[in-house]
Coordinates of C-alpha atoms and ligand atoms in Angstrom, one line a residue:
M1 CA 227.4 -9.6 246.7
A2 CA 227.8 -6.3 244.7
A3 CA 223.9 -5.9 246.3
S4 CA 224.8 -6.5 249.8
F5 CA 227.0 -3.3 249.2
G6 CA 224.8 -1.4 247.0
V7 CA 222.4 -2.1 250.3
C8 CA 225.0 -0.8 252.6
R9 CA 225.9 2.4 250.0
L10 CA 222.5 3.7 250.1
H11 CA 221.9 2.6 253.8
F12 CA 224.6 5.0 254.2
R13 CA 223.2 8.0 252.7
A14 CA 219.2 7.4 253.9
L15 CA 220.9 8.0 257.4
G16 CA 223.3 11.2 256.1
G17 CA 220.1 12.7 255.2
L18 CA 218.2 11.5 258.5
D19 CA 220.6 13.3 260.9
K20 CA 220.6 17.0 258.6
F21 CA 216.8 16.5 258.8
C22 CA 217.3 16.0 262.8
L23 CA 219.4 19.3 264.0
G24 CA 215.3 21.0 262.9
L25 CA 213.7 20.3 265.2
E26 CA 212.1 20.3 268.9
P27 CA 214.0 18.6 271.6
Q28 CA 211.6 15.8 272.3
T29 CA 211.3 15.1 268.7
Q30 CA 215.3 15.0 268.0
V31 CA 215.1 12.5 271.5
R32 CA 213.2 9.7 269.4
F33 CA 214.6 10.1 265.7
T34 CA 217.9 10.1 267.5
S35 CA 217.3 6.6 269.0
T36 CA 215.5 5.4 265.8
T37 CA 218.9 7.2 264.2
S38 CA 220.6 5.0 266.5
A39 CA 219.0 2.1 265.9
L40 CA 219.5 2.4 262.0
K41 CA 223.3 3.2 262.5
A42 CA 223.7 0.0 264.7
Q43 CA 221.2 -2.3 262.2
T44 CA 224.2 -0.4 259.5
E45 CA 227.1 -1.3 261.3
K46 CA 226.2 -4.5 262.1
K47 CA 224.9 -5.0 258.0
T48 CA 228.4 -3.3 256.4
A49 CA 230.5 -6.3 258.9
K50 CA 228.2 -8.8 258.2
A51 CA 229.1 -7.9 254.4
A52 CA 232.4 -7.1 255.3
K53 CA 232.7 -11.2 256.8
E54 CA 231.0 -12.3 253.7
S55 CA 233.2 -10.2 250.9
R56 CA 236.0 -11.3 252.3
T57 CA 239.1 -13.7 250.0
F58 CA 239.7 -17.0 250.9
Q59 CA 242.7 -16.4 251.9
A60 CA 241.8 -13.8 254.8
I61 CA 239.4 -16.5 255.9
Q62 CA 242.2 -19.1 256.0
E63 CA 243.9 -17.0 257.6
E64 CA 241.6 -15.8 259.9
R65 CA 240.5 -19.3 261.3
K66 CA 244.2 -20.7 261.7
E67 CA 245.0 -17.7 264.3
E68 CA 241.8 -18.6 266.0
A69 CA 243.3 -22.2 265.9
E70 CA 246.4 -20.9 267.7
R71 CA 244.8 -19.5 270.2
S72 CA 242.6 -22.7 270.7
V73 CA 243.6 -25.9 273.5
L74 CA 241.6 -28.6 273.2
I75 CA 240.3 -30.9 276.4
S76 CA 238.9 -33.7 277.3
C77 CA 236.7 -33.5 279.7
P78 CA 234.2 -35.8 282.5
P79 CA 231.3 -36.4 280.8
K80 CA 228.9 -33.5 283.4
I81 CA 231.4 -31.4 284.5
N82 CA 229.6 -27.7 285.3
E83 CA 230.2 -25.7 282.5
K84 CA 230.6 -22.5 284.1
K85 CA 233.0 -23.2 287.3
F86 CA 235.2 -24.8 284.1
L87 CA 235.6 -21.4 281.9
D88 CA 236.3 -20.0 285.4
Y89 CA 239.6 -22.0 285.8
L90 CA 240.0 -21.2 282.7
S91 CA 239.6 -17.6 282.3
K92 CA 242.3 -17.3 284.7
H93 CA 244.8 -17.2 282.2
G94 CA 242.8 -14.7 280.3
T95 CA 240.0 -13.5 278.2
I96 CA 238.0 -16.9 276.8
N97 CA 236.4 -15.7 272.8
K98 CA 234.3 -19.0 272.2
H99 CA 234.4 -22.3 273.4
F100 CA 232.5 -25.3 272.7
F101 CA 231.6 -29.1 273.5
Y102 CA 231.2 -32.1 271.4
N103 CA 231.8 -35.6 271.8
S104 CA 234.2 -38.4 270.1
Y105 CA 235.2 -41.0 272.3
G106 CA 233.8 -39.3 275.8
A107 CA 233.2 -35.8 276.0
N108 CA 235.7 -32.9 274.9
A109 CA 236.2 -28.6 274.8
V110 CA 237.6 -26.6 272.6
V111 CA 238.6 -23.6 274.6
E112 CA 239.5 -20.0 271.8
F113 CA 241.4 -17.3 274.6
S114 CA 241.9 -14.5 273.2
S115 CA 245.3 -14.0 272.8
R116 CA 248.2 -16.2 272.5
E117 CA 249.8 -15.4 275.7
S118 CA 246.8 -17.4 277.7
I119 CA 248.2 -21.0 276.0
A120 CA 251.5 -20.3 277.3
S121 CA 250.2 -19.1 280.9
L122 CA 247.9 -22.4 280.7
K123 CA 250.9 -24.4 279.7
E124 CA 252.9 -23.2 282.6
S125 CA 251.1 -24.6 285.2
I126 CA 250.3 -27.9 283.9
N127 CA 252.4 -31.1 284.3
I128 CA 253.2 -34.2 282.4
P129 CA 251.2 -36.6 284.6
A130 CA 253.1 -39.5 286.1
V131 CA 251.6 -43.0 284.5
E132 CA 252.2 -46.6 286.6
H133 CA 253.7 -49.6 284.8
E134 CA 254.4 -47.2 281.4
A135 CA 256.2 -44.5 280.8
A136 CA 255.1 -40.9 279.3
V137 CA 256.5 -39.2 276.2
P138 CA 257.2 -35.6 277.8
F139 CA 255.8 -33.3 274.7
K140 CA 253.6 -30.6 275.5
S141 CA 251.3 -30.2 272.7
R142 CA 247.5 -28.5 273.1
L143 CA 245.7 -31.7 273.5
L144 CA 244.6 -31.4 277.1
S145 CA 242.5 -33.6 280.0
L146 CA 240.5 -32.4 282.7
K147 CA 240.3 -33.8 285.8
W148 CA 237.7 -33.3 288.0
P149 CA 238.3 -34.0 291.9
G150 CA 235.2 -35.9 294.1
S151 CA 231.8 -35.7 292.7
Q152 CA 230.8 -34.4 289.6
S153 CA 228.5 -31.6 289.5
S154 CA 224.8 -33.3 288.9
N155 CA 223.0 -30.2 289.6
H156 CA 223.7 -28.7 287.2
P157 CA 222.5 -28.4 283.5
M158 CA 224.6 -30.4 281.7
P159 CA 227.0 -28.9 278.3
K160 CA 225.2 -28.5 275.5
F161 CA 227.3 -30.8 273.1
K162 CA 227.2 -30.0 269.2
E163 CA 227.1 -32.4 266.6
Q164 CA 230.0 -33.4 264.8
S165 CA 228.2 -36.6 262.8
P166 CA 226.1 -36.2 259.6
P167 CA 222.5 -37.5 260.4
S168 CA 221.9 -41.0 259.0
I169 CA 219.9 -41.3 255.0
N170 CA 217.1 -42.7 256.7
E171 CA 217.3 -39.5 259.0
I172 CA 218.0 -37.8 255.8
T173 CA 214.8 -39.0 254.0
Q174 CA 212.5 -38.5 256.6
L175 CA 213.8 -35.1 257.0
L176 CA 213.4 -34.1 253.3
S177 CA 210.1 -35.4 253.4
E178 CA 209.2 -32.9 255.6
R179 CA 209.8 -30.0 253.2
D180 CA 206.7 -27.7 250.9
S181 CA 209.2 -28.9 247.4
M182 CA 211.8 -30.2 246.2
D183 CA 213.7 -26.5 246.2
E184 CA 213.2 -26.6 249.8
Q185 CA 214.4 -30.1 250.2
L186 CA 217.3 -29.3 247.9
Q187 CA 218.4 -26.0 250.9
C188 CA 217.4 -28.3 253.4
L189 CA 219.6 -31.4 252.8
T190 CA 222.9 -28.6 252.2
E191 CA 222.1 -27.5 255.9
T192 CA 221.7 -31.0 256.9
L193 CA 225.0 -32.6 255.8
Q194 CA 226.8 -29.2 255.8
L195 CA 230.2 -28.0 257.8
T196 CA 229.2 -25.9 261.4
E197 CA 231.3 -22.9 261.9
E198 CA 232.6 -25.4 265.5
N199 CA 233.7 -28.2 262.9
I200 CA 235.4 -26.6 260.8
S201 CA 237.3 -24.8 263.8
L202 CA 238.1 -28.4 264.9
R203 CA 239.7 -28.5 261.8
F204 CA 242.1 -26.2 262.1
L205 CA 242.7 -26.6 265.6
V206 CA 243.4 -30.6 265.0
C207 CA 245.9 -29.0 261.8
S208 CA 247.3 -26.6 264.4
L209 CA 248.4 -28.7 267.0
L210 CA 249.6 -31.1 264.1
R211 CA 251.7 -28.1 263.1
D212 CA 253.6 -28.3 267.0
I213 CA 255.2 -31.6 266.0
A214 CA 256.0 -30.7 262.8
G215 CA 257.5 -26.8 264.5
A216 CA 260.0 -29.2 266.5
Y217 CA 262.4 -29.5 263.0
F218 CA 260.6 -27.1 261.3
P219 CA 259.4 -23.9 263.3
E220 CA 258.4 -21.8 259.9
C221 CA 257.0 -24.4 258.7
I222 CA 252.6 -24.0 258.2
I223 CA 249.4 -27.0 258.2
R224 CA 246.5 -26.0 255.7
P225 CA 244.0 -28.0 255.6
F226 CA 242.4 -28.0 252.5
G227 CA 240.1 -29.8 250.1
S228 CA 236.0 -30.1 251.4
S229 CA 237.5 -28.9 255.1
V230 CA 238.0 -25.5 253.2
N231 CA 235.5 -25.1 249.6
S232 CA 232.7 -24.7 251.1
F233 CA 231.3 -28.3 249.9
G234 CA 232.5 -30.6 252.7
K235 CA 230.2 -32.5 255.2
L236 CA 229.7 -33.7 258.3
G237 CA 232.5 -36.3 258.9
C238 CA 234.2 -35.9 255.6
D239 CA 237.8 -36.2 255.9
V240 CA 240.9 -33.7 256.3
D241 CA 243.0 -33.6 254.1
M242 CA 246.4 -31.2 255.1
I243 CA 249.1 -29.0 253.9
L244 CA 252.6 -29.0 255.3
D245 CA 253.3 -25.6 253.8
L246 CA 257.3 -25.0 254.1
D247 CA 257.3 -22.0 251.8
G248 CA 258.1 -20.0 255.3
I249 CA 261.2 -21.4 254.9
Y250 CA 262.3 -21.0 251.5
A251 CA 261.2 -17.1 251.8
T252 CA 264.7 -15.2 251.6
S253 CA 265.2 -11.7 253.8
Q254 CA 268.7 -11.3 252.8
K255 CA 269.1 -7.7 251.0
K256 CA 271.2 -8.4 248.0
G257 CA 274.0 -6.5 246.8
S258 CA 275.9 -6.4 249.9
G259 CA 279.0 -9.0 248.7
L260 CA 278.6 -10.9 251.6
S261 CA 276.1 -13.6 251.6
L262 CA 275.5 -16.5 253.5
E263 CA 273.6 -19.2 252.8
Y264 CA 272.1 -22.6 255.3
Q265 CA 274.0 -25.7 254.4
V266 CA 271.5 -28.5 253.4
K267 CA 271.0 -31.9 252.9
R268 CA 269.9 -32.7 249.8
G269 CA 267.5 -35.3 248.0
A270 CA 267.4 -36.5 243.8
S271 CA 264.6 -35.0 243.4
E272 CA 262.2 -32.4 245.1
R273 CA 259.2 -35.4 245.1
A274 CA 262.9 -37.8 247.5
V275 CA 262.7 -34.6 249.8
T276 CA 258.9 -34.9 250.3
Q277 CA 259.1 -37.8 251.0
S278 CA 261.7 -38.0 253.6
I279 CA 260.2 -35.3 254.8
L280 CA 256.9 -37.3 255.2
S281 CA 257.7 -39.9 256.5
V282 CA 260.2 -38.8 259.5
I283 CA 257.0 -36.4 260.2
G284 CA 254.9 -39.4 260.1
K285 CA 257.3 -40.9 262.6
C286 CA 256.7 -38.5 265.5
V287 CA 253.0 -38.2 264.6
D288 CA 253.2 -42.1 265.6
Q289 CA 255.8 -41.8 268.3
F290 CA 255.1 -38.3 270.1
G291 CA 251.5 -37.3 269.1
P292 CA 249.2 -37.3 271.4
G293 CA 245.5 -38.3 270.2
C294 CA 247.0 -39.5 267.0
V295 CA 247.1 -43.7 265.8
G296 CA 246.1 -46.0 262.8
V297 CA 249.5 -43.4 261.1
Q298 CA 250.1 -45.6 257.7
S299 CA 252.9 -43.7 255.4
I300 CA 252.2 -43.3 252.4
L301 CA 254.7 -42.0 250.5
Q302 CA 255.1 -44.2 247.1
A303 CA 251.3 -42.9 246.2
R304 CA 251.3 -39.5 243.5
C305 CA 251.2 -37.7 245.7
P306 CA 252.6 -38.9 249.1
L307 CA 251.2 -38.3 252.2
V308 CA 251.2 -39.5 256.3
R309 CA 247.4 -40.7 256.6
F310 CA 246.1 -41.1 260.9
A311 CA 242.8 -41.0 262.4
H312 CA 243.0 -38.1 264.9
Q313 CA 240.3 -39.8 267.8
P314 CA 240.2 -36.7 270.1
S315 CA 238.2 -35.3 267.5
G316 CA 236.9 -37.8 265.2
F317 CA 238.8 -36.6 261.8
Q318 CA 240.6 -39.0 258.9
C319 CA 242.9 -37.2 258.2
D320 CA 245.5 -37.0 255.3
L321 CA 248.9 -35.2 255.2
T322 CA 250.5 -34.4 252.2
A323 CA 253.8 -31.8 251.0
N324 CA 254.4 -29.2 248.4
N325 CA 250.5 -29.4 247.1
R326 CA 250.3 -25.9 246.6
V327 CA 248.0 -26.1 243.0
A328 CA 245.4 -28.7 245.5
M329 CA 244.7 -25.4 247.9
K330 CA 244.8 -23.5 245.0
S331 CA 241.6 -25.9 243.4
S332 CA 240.0 -25.8 247.0
E333 CA 240.4 -21.3 246.3
L334 CA 238.7 -21.9 243.1
L335 CA 235.9 -24.4 244.3
F336 CA 235.3 -21.9 247.1
L337 CA 235.1 -19.3 244.7
Y338 CA 232.3 -21.0 242.5
G339 CA 230.0 -22.4 245.9
K340 CA 230.0 -17.9 246.3
L341 CA 228.9 -17.1 243.7
D342 CA 225.4 -18.7 244.3
P343 CA 223.8 -20.2 246.6
R344 CA 222.4 -23.0 243.7
V345 CA 225.6 -23.5 243.3
R346 CA 226.2 -25.5 247.2
H347 CA 223.1 -26.8 247.0
L348 CA 223.2 -28.7 243.8
V349 CA 227.1 -30.1 244.9
F350 CA 225.3 -31.2 248.1
S351 CA 222.9 -33.0 246.2
V352 CA 224.4 -34.5 243.9
R353 CA 227.4 -36.6 246.2
C354 CA 224.7 -37.1 248.6
W355 CA 222.8 -38.7 245.4
A356 CA 226.0 -40.8 244.9
R357 CA 227.2 -41.5 248.1
A358 CA 223.5 -42.9 248.6
H359 CA 224.3 -45.0 245.5
S360 CA 227.8 -46.2 246.8
I361 CA 228.6 -44.3 243.1
T362 CA 231.4 -42.3 245.1
S363 CA 233.2 -44.0 248.1
S364 CA 235.6 -43.8 251.0
I365 CA 238.2 -46.2 249.8
P366 CA 240.4 -45.2 246.9
G367 CA 239.2 -47.1 243.6
A368 CA 237.7 -46.7 240.4
W369 CA 234.8 -44.9 242.0
I370 CA 234.5 -41.2 240.5
T371 CA 235.2 -38.7 243.4
N372 CA 233.8 -36.1 245.1
F373 CA 236.2 -33.8 243.6
S374 CA 235.1 -34.9 240.1
L375 CA 231.3 -34.6 240.8
T376 CA 231.7 -31.6 241.9
V377 CA 233.8 -30.2 238.6
M378 CA 230.5 -32.1 236.5
V379 CA 228.7 -29.6 238.6
V380 CA 230.6 -27.0 237.7
F381 CA 230.8 -27.4 234.1
F382 CA 227.2 -27.8 233.6
L383 CA 226.4 -25.0 235.2
Q384 CA 228.8 -23.4 232.9
Q385 CA 226.5 -24.8 229.9
R386 CA 222.9 -23.6 231.3
N387 CA 221.4 -21.0 229.4
P388 CA 222.2 -17.6 230.6
P389 CA 225.3 -19.5 232.4
I390 CA 225.2 -19.6 236.1
L391 CA 229.3 -19.8 236.4
P392 CA 231.9 -18.0 234.9
T393 CA 234.6 -20.2 232.6
L394 CA 238.1 -20.8 234.5
D395 CA 239.1 -18.5 231.3
R396 CA 237.3 -15.6 232.4
L397 CA 238.2 -15.8 236.4
K398 CA 241.9 -15.0 234.9
E399 CA 240.4 -12.5 232.9
L400 CA 239.4 -10.7 235.6
A401 CA 242.3 -11.6 238.3
G402 CA 244.1 -8.2 239.3
P403 CA 248.5 -8.0 240.0
S404 CA 247.9 -9.5 243.6
D405 CA 246.1 -12.7 241.8
K406 CA 249.1 -13.3 240.1
C407 CA 250.0 -17.5 240.9
V408 CA 252.3 -19.9 239.3
I409 CA 253.2 -23.5 240.7
E410 CA 255.3 -25.8 239.2
G411 CA 255.0 -23.6 236.1
N412 CA 251.0 -23.4 235.9
D413 CA 249.2 -20.7 235.8
C414 CA 246.8 -20.3 238.4
T415 CA 245.8 -17.3 238.6
I416 CA 242.4 -16.2 239.4
V417 CA 240.3 -13.3 240.6
S418 CA 239.9 -13.1 244.6
D419 CA 238.0 -9.9 244.6
L420 CA 233.7 -11.3 243.8
S421 CA 232.8 -8.1 243.0
K422 CA 234.3 -8.0 240.1
I423 CA 232.8 -10.9 238.8
T424 CA 229.5 -10.1 236.8
L425 CA 226.3 -12.8 236.7
Q426 CA 224.1 -13.2 233.9
Q427 CA 220.3 -13.7 235.2
N428 CA 219.6 -17.3 235.7
T429 CA 216.8 -17.8 237.0
D430 CA 216.7 -21.5 236.9
T431 CA 215.2 -23.6 240.5
L432 CA 217.1 -26.1 241.7
E433 CA 214.4 -28.8 241.0
K434 CA 215.0 -27.7 236.7
L435 CA 218.5 -27.9 238.1
L436 CA 219.3 -31.3 239.9
Q437 CA 216.1 -32.7 236.7
E438 CA 218.9 -31.4 234.4
F439 CA 221.4 -32.0 235.7
F440 CA 220.8 -35.9 234.9
E441 CA 219.5 -35.3 231.6
F442 CA 223.2 -33.3 230.2
Y443 CA 225.4 -36.4 232.3
G444 CA 223.0 -39.4 230.8
N445 CA 224.1 -38.2 227.8
F446 CA 227.1 -37.4 227.6
P447 CA 229.2 -37.9 225.1
F448 CA 231.6 -39.3 227.1
N449 CA 233.5 -42.0 224.8
K450 CA 234.7 -39.0 222.4
A451 CA 234.0 -35.5 224.5
S452 CA 236.2 -34.7 228.2
I453 CA 235.0 -31.9 230.0
N454 CA 236.5 -28.6 231.3
I455 CA 235.7 -26.2 232.9
R456 CA 238.3 -23.8 231.5
K457 CA 237.4 -23.1 228.3
G458 CA 233.7 -24.3 229.7
K459 CA 232.7 -25.8 226.9
E460 CA 233.4 -30.1 225.4
Q461 CA 236.5 -30.4 224.1
T462 CA 237.6 -33.9 221.9
K463 CA 239.1 -36.7 224.9
P464 CA 242.9 -36.9 224.4
E465 CA 243.4 -40.1 225.4
T466 CA 240.4 -43.5 225.8
T467 CA 240.4 -43.1 230.0
A468 CA 236.5 -43.7 229.9
L469 CA 236.0 -40.3 231.9
Y470 CA 238.0 -37.3 231.5
I471 CA 238.0 -34.6 233.0
Q472 CA 241.1 -31.9 232.8
N473 CA 242.4 -31.1 235.6
P474 CA 241.3 -26.9 236.4
F475 CA 245.6 -25.9 236.8
E476 CA 247.8 -28.9 235.6
T477 CA 245.6 -29.0 232.5
T478 CA 247.0 -31.9 231.0
L479 CA 246.2 -34.2 233.6
N480 CA 242.9 -36.1 233.8
I481 CA 241.4 -36.0 237.9
S482 CA 239.5 -39.1 236.8
K483 CA 242.1 -41.2 235.2
N484 CA 240.8 -43.7 237.8
V485 CA 237.7 -44.3 237.1
N486 CA 237.0 -47.3 234.4
A487 CA 234.2 -48.2 232.3
T488 CA 232.0 -49.8 234.1
Q489 CA 231.7 -47.4 237.0
L490 CA 230.9 -44.5 234.4
E491 CA 228.1 -46.9 233.1
R492 CA 226.9 -46.9 236.7
F493 CA 226.8 -43.6 236.8
V494 CA 225.0 -42.8 233.5
A495 CA 222.8 -45.8 234.2
L496 CA 222.0 -43.5 237.9
C497 CA 221.8 -40.5 236.1
R498 CA 219.5 -41.8 233.1
E499 CA 217.5 -43.6 236.2
S500 CA 217.2 -40.6 238.4
A501 CA 216.1 -37.6 235.3
W502 CA 213.1 -40.3 234.2
L503 CA 211.6 -40.2 238.0
L504 CA 211.7 -36.5 237.9
Q505 CA 209.8 -36.6 235.2
Q506 CA 207.2 -38.6 237.1
K507 CA 204.7 -36.6 238.5
E508 CA 204.3 -39.6 241.2
I509 CA 207.9 -38.9 242.6
L510 CA 206.7 -35.1 242.9
K511 CA 203.6 -35.0 245.3
Q512 CA 204.1 -34.9 248.3
S513 CA 203.4 -37.5 251.2
S514 CA 204.2 -38.0 254.6
D515 CA 204.1 -42.2 254.4
S516 CA 206.5 -42.5 251.6
P517 CA 210.2 -40.7 250.4
W518 CA 208.9 -38.3 247.6
G519 CA 211.0 -35.9 245.6
F520 CA 215.1 -35.9 246.1
A521 CA 214.5 -38.5 249.1
A522 CA 212.4 -40.5 246.5
L523 CA 216.0 -40.6 244.5
L524 CA 218.1 -41.6 247.7
L525 CA 216.1 -45.1 247.8
P526 CA 217.9 -48.2 246.4
S527 CA 217.9 -48.0 242.4
V528 CA 216.7 -50.6 240.1
T529 CA 219.9 -50.2 238.3
S530 CA 221.4 -51.8 241.2
G531 CA 219.7 -55.1 240.9
A532 CA 219.3 -55.6 244.7
G533 CA 217.1 -52.5 245.0
V534 CA 214.1 -53.5 242.8
K535 CA 212.4 -54.8 245.1
S536 CA 212.9 -51.9 247.8
R537 CA 212.0 -48.7 246.2
R538 CA 208.6 -47.4 247.6
K539 CA 206.9 -50.6 247.6
R540 CA 203.4 -49.5 246.8
K541 CA 203.6 -47.1 244.6
L542 CA 206.2 -47.2 242.9
E543 CA 206.0 -50.6 241.9
P544 CA 204.8 -50.5 238.2
A545 CA 206.8 -46.7 237.4
S546 CA 209.9 -49.7 238.7
S547 CA 209.4 -52.2 236.7
R548 CA 208.4 -49.2 233.4
I549 CA 212.2 -47.7 234.5
K550 CA 213.5 -51.5 234.4
N551 CA 211.6 -52.1 230.6
L552 CA 213.3 -48.6 230.1
L553 CA 216.3 -48.9 230.7
D554 CA 217.0 -52.3 229.3
S555 CA 216.3 -50.7 226.3
L556 CA 218.9 -48.4 226.2
K557 CA 221.3 -51.1 227.7
I558 CA 224.4 -49.8 226.8
K559 CA 227.1 -51.5 223.9
G560 CA 229.7 -52.2 223.2
G561 CA 231.9 -50.2 226.5
E562 CA 229.7 -47.8 224.2
T563 CA 227.9 -45.7 227.4
V564 CA 226.9 -43.1 225.7
A565 CA 223.4 -43.1 223.8
K566 CA 224.6 -40.1 221.0
K567 CA 221.4 -40.2 219.4
G568 CA 219.5 -38.7 223.0
S569 CA 222.6 -36.0 223.5
A570 CA 221.8 -33.3 221.7
N571 CA 218.0 -32.9 222.9
A572 CA 218.5 -33.5 226.2
R573 CA 220.5 -31.0 226.6
R574 CA 219.1 -27.7 228.3
Ligands
GTP1 P1 236.1 -35.5 250.4 O1 235.4 -36.8 249.4 O2 234.8 -34.8 251.1 O3 236.7 -36.3 251.6 O4 235.9 -34.8 249.1 P2 237.1 -33.2 249.1 O5 237.0 -32.0 248.0 O6 238.1 -33.3 250.1 O7 238.4 -34.4 247.4 P3 239.9 -35.8 248.8 O8 238.9 -35.4 249.5 O9 239.3 -37.0 248.6 O10 240.8 -34.6 247.9 C1 241.2 -33.4 248.6 C2 241.4 -32.1 247.6 O11 242.4 -33.0 246.5 C3 240.8 -31.8 246.8 O12 239.5 -31.5 247.1 C4 241.0 -31.5 245.2 O13 241.9 -29.9 245.7 C5 242.1 -32.0 245.3 N1 242.5 -33.7 244.5 C6 241.7 -34.9 245.0 N2 242.1 -35.7 244.0 C7 242.2 -34.7 242.7 C8 242.9 -35.5 241.6 O14 242.6 -36.4 240.8 N3 243.6 -34.2 240.5 C9 244.3 -33.1 241.3 N4 244.6 -32.1 240.9 N5 243.3 -32.5 242.8 C10 242.7 -33.5 243.7
MG2 MG1 238.7 -34.5 251.6

């Protein structure tokens, strides 16, 4: 980041010199130089704009996307439409900034206007449909249906539909096997799985549509996405975690000192949790009964963090709405910041998450599994352990924070620096291949039985309790984010780490081959440790290697609940 600013400053200096130099030249030469100058200027402006965009804080990005979503509508369309005619029709209400088409239970379009007035004008012109044999809930949302009279335009090209789902494991394996190196494979994996711009816009739009429902009760509320939708580690198809943010309601505008003051009369609940449960319960009912496209609504109010879960059909997203969950938003900002500091962070997180999913280490169903959030924190911790470290500790991010970064949530100090240019990174040139290999070695030999993972200190700490896996919650430091993980799941993780580390040490796995998966793609094949997969792993070439792995793993067999071979831990780390 700092480097790109440096480059921009250099460009400006060079341009200044060029302008002065041009003044003393012949007119013809000047024209040539002027056009070169303007081309250079345009190039510099583009780079400056890109650098400015890149250096925006997490909050600034969220704010911008939220605002774009408020100027957008989601329209279900017939599959074959004349795109130009469609846009001309909508443009009567104002300038269209962006639009895209995608498929989810039929064709849909997201249209972003340049001003909110266009939405008001559009809504004025739309009717509530007359439905036969049923009755319609007269709720005017920004989820619309396009009626296209007569035959649909068959001689016009169909609009391009943007993909919103991830490729299958087989497709990924195929794609990766075509790359030239493992580093290229890991970069390609991130590019293939990461959320697209359009998918992120759609996530913000769904939050904004939901806000329109909650806004009927709490006009100042905001519904914000958090978790992998915004922390830069989201994979196409991941859920949308949402927070109902009521902070704007609590903000007071009354000036003190006039003597008199008024207060709202309010209903009181037994605790903050009880109030959150009651608000979510009502909003859950509204989403269920009035929210177009929202199906399968479940209110899970007794959970540690009460939530309303539902599927939003027009976007195809599974949504979890929570309230009063500001720490989780701060965790998303922290992960976003770590992801921005070095491109290897995201590549490693995407690879580890994909590897874990392929081997059912993680699951979409809640249970005793390791979660994606825990895995990401484990990658961050590993990168803090490198020599020199690739990532700074959370304490260091707190030290670098300015006065405006100060943030205390429910007594927890959640302060972190927001200006990335204040962070100086050390020079570390490890390749992705090396990092992935050593990630597996590191956790294949980590003393989980006695140590906890602590990204605040960037050091292992003595485990304060006897749970199988202890990963300190970055902000609520007395909590363990992996309390749910049982010994069996941890043992599976450790065994798979060892197997993958071992596989990556075998030269044959790194040999490029067009007819069988190699490198990272080979790590996604069924594992020998899962039993069922022994026969299916690279049938011809790796069958002997599979038996060796099995023997090796048998010799390392975990005994008496001790998940780690302690002897190896010192050697294997770094
Ligand atoms: P996906 O699996 O892609 O959805 O990843 P995710 O990061 O969105 O995880 P998930 O949907 O499970 O949780 C959403 C967010 O809630 C995470 O990113 C964290 O910020 C937060 N979170 C999840 N689990 C915990 C936990 O155990 N403790 C705390 N404090 N926060 C959690
Ligand atoms: Mg999530």
